CSV table of C-alpha atoms in Angstrom, one decimal:
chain,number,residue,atom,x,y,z
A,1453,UNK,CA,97.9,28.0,46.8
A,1454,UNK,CA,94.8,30.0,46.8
A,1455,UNK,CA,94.1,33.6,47.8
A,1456,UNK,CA,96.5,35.0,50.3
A,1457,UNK,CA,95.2,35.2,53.9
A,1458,UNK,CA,96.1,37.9,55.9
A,1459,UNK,CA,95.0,37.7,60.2
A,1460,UNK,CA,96.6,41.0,61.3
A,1461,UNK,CA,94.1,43.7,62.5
A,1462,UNK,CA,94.9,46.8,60.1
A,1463,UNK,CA,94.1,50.5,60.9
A,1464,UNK,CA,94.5,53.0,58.2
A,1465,UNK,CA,95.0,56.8,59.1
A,1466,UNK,CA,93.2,58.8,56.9
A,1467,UNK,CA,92.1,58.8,53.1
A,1468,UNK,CA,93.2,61.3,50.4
A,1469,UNK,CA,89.4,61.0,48.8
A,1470,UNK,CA,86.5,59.6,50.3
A,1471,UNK,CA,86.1,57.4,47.4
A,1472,UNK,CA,88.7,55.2,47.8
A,1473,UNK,CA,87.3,53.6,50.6
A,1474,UNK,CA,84.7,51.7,48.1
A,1475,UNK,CA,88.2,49.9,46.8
A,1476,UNK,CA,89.1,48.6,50.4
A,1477,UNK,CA,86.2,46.0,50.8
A,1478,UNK,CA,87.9,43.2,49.2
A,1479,UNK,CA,90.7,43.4,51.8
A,1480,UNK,CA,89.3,41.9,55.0
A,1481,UNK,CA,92.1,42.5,56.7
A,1482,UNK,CA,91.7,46.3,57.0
A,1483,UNK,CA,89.6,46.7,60.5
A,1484,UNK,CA,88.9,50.4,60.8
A,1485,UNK,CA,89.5,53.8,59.2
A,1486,UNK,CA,89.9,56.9,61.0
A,1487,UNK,CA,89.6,60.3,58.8
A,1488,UNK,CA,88.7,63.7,59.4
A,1489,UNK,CA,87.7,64.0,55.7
A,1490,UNK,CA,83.7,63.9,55.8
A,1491,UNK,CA,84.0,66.5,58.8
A,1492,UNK,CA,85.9,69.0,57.7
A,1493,UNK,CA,84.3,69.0,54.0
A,1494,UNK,CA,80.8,69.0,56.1
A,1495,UNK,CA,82.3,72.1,58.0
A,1496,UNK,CA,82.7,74.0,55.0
A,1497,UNK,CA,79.3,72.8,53.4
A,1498,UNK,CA,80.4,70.3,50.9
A,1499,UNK,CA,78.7,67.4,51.1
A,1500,UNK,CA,79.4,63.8,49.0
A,1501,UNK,CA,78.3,63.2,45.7
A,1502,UNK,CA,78.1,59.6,44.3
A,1503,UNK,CA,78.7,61.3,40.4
A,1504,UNK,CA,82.4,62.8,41.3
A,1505,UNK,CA,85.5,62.5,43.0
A,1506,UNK,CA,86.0,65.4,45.8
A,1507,UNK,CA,89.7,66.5,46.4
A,1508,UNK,CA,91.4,65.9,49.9
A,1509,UNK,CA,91.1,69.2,51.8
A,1510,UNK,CA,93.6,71.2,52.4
A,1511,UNK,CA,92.6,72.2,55.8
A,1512,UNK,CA,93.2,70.4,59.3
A,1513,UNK,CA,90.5,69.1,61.7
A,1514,UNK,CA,92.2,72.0,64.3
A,1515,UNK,CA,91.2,74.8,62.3
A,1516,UNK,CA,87.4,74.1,63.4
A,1517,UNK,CA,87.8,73.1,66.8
A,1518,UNK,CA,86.7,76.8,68.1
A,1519,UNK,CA,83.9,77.3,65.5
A,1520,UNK,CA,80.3,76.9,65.6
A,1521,UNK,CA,79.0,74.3,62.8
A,1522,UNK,CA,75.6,74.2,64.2
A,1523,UNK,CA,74.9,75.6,60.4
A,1524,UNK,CA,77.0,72.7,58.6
A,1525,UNK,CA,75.8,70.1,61.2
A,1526,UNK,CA,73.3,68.3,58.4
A,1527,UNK,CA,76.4,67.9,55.5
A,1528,UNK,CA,78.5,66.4,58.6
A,1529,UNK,CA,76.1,64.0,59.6
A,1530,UNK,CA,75.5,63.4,55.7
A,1531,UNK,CA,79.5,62.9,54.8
A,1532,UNK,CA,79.6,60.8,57.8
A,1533,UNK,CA,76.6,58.4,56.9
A,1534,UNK,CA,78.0,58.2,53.4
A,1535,UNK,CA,81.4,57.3,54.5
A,1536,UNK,CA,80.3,54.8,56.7
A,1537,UNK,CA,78.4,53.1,53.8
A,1538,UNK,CA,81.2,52.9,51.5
A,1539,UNK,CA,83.3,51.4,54.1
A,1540,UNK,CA,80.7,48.3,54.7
């Protein structure tokens, strides 16, 4: 018996809160993680907080397609950083 071992490469689509990813490291068998979710909270000046959980948006990557977020360019980068760290 003994822990089960899963060998299939798992992608997940998207996260409803960036926080959930901390809960995923025990599961080795999820691979990668796509989400728009630390880009489009950068794009509206939100940026991660370790001290609370921060709602899924309600708006779509496509809405920001056409706009200029040289301004919100440092909370992308930070979301993205952040994100990236929870997920290792």
């Amino acid at each position: 018996d003994g822990p089960l071992k899963i060998e299939n490469y798992h992608h997940l689509l998207g996260c409803s809160i960036p926080e959930e990813i901390k809960y995923y490291s025990e599961y080795d068998f999820i691979k990668s993680i796509d989400t728009s979710n630390p880009i489009i909270l950068g794009a509206k000046g939100t940026k991660y907080s370790n001290s609370k959980i921060i709602d899924k948006p309600i708006e779509k990557i496509e809405e920001f397609m056409e706009k200029d977020l040289a301004s919100n360019l440092k909370d992308i980068i930070f979301n993205v950083n952040t994100f990236r760290q929870w997920s290792i």
